[in-house]
Amino acid sequence: QAGLTQPPSVSKGLRQTATLTCTGNSTNVGYQGTAWLQQHQGHPPKLLSYRNNNRPSGISERFSASRSGNTASLTITGLQPEDEADYYCSAWDNSLTAWVFGAGTKLTVL
Amino acid sequence: QVQLEQFGAEVKKPGASVKVSCQTSGYTFTAYNIHWVRQAPGQGLEWMGWIDAGNGYRRYSQKFQGRVTITRDTSANTVYMELDSLRSEDTAVYYCAREVNAFDYWGQGTLVTVSS
């Protein structure tokens, strides 16, 4: 099944801002929006945002999401060492009637 | 607090079946969907299917249709995922996740290793 497209890796310096992207189409990202998940090695994923820019309680305001057309973005400001992780986008695909994921972006904080 | 508990690890031979459990607590079990997502070693997340814990309605990824069965036991607040005809490519961590608009709570995962 077709997934969402994410860059494999992004590297940014400490306290800088990173923007991760996720490209889909009108039946997934452009349909009901995107959720973003963070996963540290050896741990399950953790929800950071959903329906484009809703943050679950306890998630730092440093994480903000947005969408423009069929591309979603996750912006992380003031990068910290603990932000180094894999980031996945996910969306419901109304054409496939299935949930789809991006392949993930590995964020390195230099 | 919301918890999705997954226990242990499994080692299976090719061709066998595996049944993985996800015991939930801390919320109204029948009010949410539970999904199964797997992650092969070093790979990304792959959606397998879901069940409406309230009415039992199920839907599976086309990739796993005919090979996966998701069930629930409302008396035990537990969801199960059974995968048949295992092959080496099924070696992965299998996660359950609660869903309302997105996957908001996840289990710790169950490692299933398929090896002869």
mmCIF file of C-alpha atoms in Angstrom, chain B residues 11-114:
data_model
loop_
_atom_site.group_PDB
_atom_site.id
_atom_site.type_symbol
_atom_site.label_atom_id
_atom_site.label_comp_id
_atom_site.label_asym_id
_atom_site.label_seq_id
_atom_site.Cartn_x
_atom_site.Cartn_y
_atom_site.Cartn_z
ATOM 1 C CA VAL B 11 9.530 -17.606 18.883
ATOM 2 C CA LYS B 12 7.729 -19.480 16.136
ATOM 3 C CA LYS B 13 8.650 -21.749 13.262
ATOM 4 C CA PRO B 14 7.725 -20.878 9.672
ATOM 5 C CA GLY B 15 4.183 -21.903 8.896
ATOM 6 C CA ALA B 16 3.026 -21.638 12.499
ATOM 7 C CA SER B 17 0.587 -19.120 13.991
ATOM 8 C CA VAL B 18 1.063 -16.598 16.768
ATOM 9 C CA LYS B 19 -1.510 -14.932 18.999
ATOM 10 C CA VAL B 20 -0.485 -11.717 20.702
ATOM 11 C CA SER B 21 -2.500 -10.098 23.475
ATOM 12 C CA CYS B 22 -3.031 -6.485 24.526
ATOM 13 C CA GLN B 23 -4.561 -5.991 27.958
ATOM 14 C CA THR B 24 -5.983 -2.529 28.494
ATOM 15 C CA SER B 25 -6.876 -0.570 31.618
ATOM 16 C CA GLY B 26 -7.570 2.942 32.812
ATOM 17 C CA TYR B 27 -10.343 3.816 30.373
ATOM 18 C CA THR B 28 -13.668 2.562 29.043
ATOM 19 C CA PHE B 29 -12.584 -0.363 26.883
ATOM 20 C CA THR B 30 -15.597 -0.350 24.590
ATOM 21 C CA ALA B 31 -15.310 3.348 23.741
ATOM 22 C CA TYR B 32 -12.179 3.106 21.598
ATOM 23 C CA ASN B 33 -10.692 1.334 18.621
ATOM 24 C CA ILE B 34 -7.569 -0.765 19.050
ATOM 25 C CA HIS B 35 -5.114 -1.118 16.194
ATOM 26 C CA TRP B 36 -2.181 -3.397 15.550
ATOM 27 C CA VAL B 37 0.995 -1.959 14.070
ATOM 28 C CA ARG B 38 4.202 -3.866 13.489
ATOM 29 C CA GLN B 39 7.816 -2.836 13.100
ATOM 30 C CA ALA B 40 10.415 -5.109 11.548
ATOM 31 C CA PRO B 41 13.985 -4.758 12.843
ATOM 32 C CA GLY B 42 15.420 -1.421 11.734
ATOM 33 C CA GLN B 43 12.312 -0.625 9.714
ATOM 34 C CA GLY B 44 9.323 1.704 9.946
ATOM 35 C CA LEU B 45 5.791 1.249 11.198
ATOM 36 C CA GLU B 46 3.269 -0.882 9.312
ATOM 37 C CA TRP B 47 -0.454 -0.842 10.006
ATOM 38 C CA MET B 48 -2.119 -4.250 10.174
ATOM 39 C CA GLY B 49 -5.718 -3.654 11.155
ATOM 40 C CA TRP B 50 -8.122 -2.543 13.859
ATOM 41 C CA ILE B 51 -11.122 -3.535 15.887
ATOM 42 C CA ASP B 52 -13.903 -1.455 17.330
ATOM 43 C CA ALA B 53 -13.794 -2.701 20.906
ATOM 44 C CA GLY B 54 -17.421 -1.712 21.367
ATOM 45 C CA ASN B 55 -19.165 -3.597 18.566
ATOM 46 C CA GLY B 56 -16.378 -5.882 17.380
ATOM 47 C CA TYR B 57 -16.260 -4.503 13.841
ATOM 48 C CA ARG B 58 -12.881 -5.272 12.290
ATOM 49 C CA ARG B 59 -10.934 -4.108 9.298
ATOM 50 C CA TYR B 60 -7.591 -5.349 8.041
ATOM 51 C CA SER B 61 -4.848 -4.062 5.815
ATOM 52 C CA GLN B 62 -5.094 -5.593 2.371
ATOM 53 C CA LYS B 63 -1.560 -6.928 2.846
ATOM 54 C CA PHE B 64 -2.607 -9.119 5.763
ATOM 55 C CA GLN B 65 -6.170 -9.936 4.709
ATOM 56 C CA GLY B 66 -6.790 -13.644 5.115
ATOM 57 C CA ARG B 67 -3.815 -14.143 7.396
ATOM 58 C CA VAL B 68 -4.642 -11.921 10.384
ATOM 59 C CA THR B 69 -7.511 -12.057 12.849
ATOM 60 C CA ILE B 70 -8.155 -9.434 15.513
ATOM 61 C CA THR B 71 -10.566 -10.251 18.315
ATOM 62 C CA ARG B 72 -11.518 -8.825 21.667
ATOM 63 C CA ASP B 73 -12.694 -10.054 25.055
ATOM 64 C CA THR B 74 -14.771 -7.351 26.673
ATOM 65 C CA SER B 75 -14.831 -9.170 30.017
ATOM 66 C CA ALA B 76 -11.032 -8.999 30.152
ATOM 67 C CA ASN B 77 -10.565 -5.617 28.411
ATOM 68 C CA THR B 78 -8.169 -7.411 26.100
ATOM 69 C CA VAL B 79 -7.599 -7.416 22.372
ATOM 70 C CA TYR B 80 -5.855 -10.217 20.505
ATOM 71 C CA MET B 81 -4.083 -10.375 17.163
ATOM 72 C CA GLU B 82 -3.464 -13.748 15.539
ATOM 73 C CA LEU B 83 -1.210 -14.035 12.509
ATOM 74 C CA ASP B 84 -1.150 -17.285 10.534
ATOM 75 C CA SER B 85 1.266 -18.920 8.110
ATOM 76 C CA LEU B 86 4.243 -17.137 9.605
ATOM 77 C CA ARG B 87 7.328 -16.539 7.510
ATOM 78 C CA SER B 88 10.706 -15.054 8.344
ATOM 79 C CA GLU B 89 9.595 -11.645 7.069
ATOM 80 C CA ASP B 90 7.023 -11.537 9.869
ATOM 81 C CA THR B 91 9.799 -11.180 12.442
ATOM 82 C CA ALA B 92 8.929 -7.869 14.074
ATOM 83 C CA VAL B 93 7.746 -6.068 17.176
ATOM 84 C CA TYR B 94 3.958 -6.065 17.214
ATOM 85 C CA TYR B 95 2.335 -3.084 18.911
ATOM 86 C CA CYS B 96 -1.239 -2.469 19.904
ATOM 87 C CA ALA B 97 -2.381 1.147 19.960
ATOM 88 C CA ARG B 98 -5.525 2.916 21.050
ATOM 89 C CA GLU B 99 -7.048 5.221 18.487
ATOM 90 C CA VAL B 100 -9.270 8.222 18.513
ATOM 91 C CA ASN B 101 -8.287 10.379 15.521
ATOM 92 C CA ALA B 102 -4.724 9.154 16.027
ATOM 93 C CA PHE B 103 -2.792 6.501 17.943
ATOM 94 C CA ASP B 104 -2.648 8.110 21.362
ATOM 95 C CA TYR B 105 -1.532 5.239 23.597
ATOM 96 C CA TRP B 106 0.699 2.329 22.672
ATOM 97 C CA GLY B 107 1.639 -0.962 24.236
ATOM 98 C CA GLN B 108 5.288 -1.796 24.842
ATOM 99 C CA GLY B 109 5.267 -4.235 21.955
ATOM 100 C CA THR B 110 5.697 -7.983 21.630
ATOM 101 C CA LEU B 111 8.692 -9.311 19.723
ATOM 102 C CA VAL B 112 7.751 -12.176 17.448
ATOM 103 C CA THR B 113 10.677 -14.050 15.946
ATOM 104 C CA VAL B 114 10.052 -16.486 13.110
#
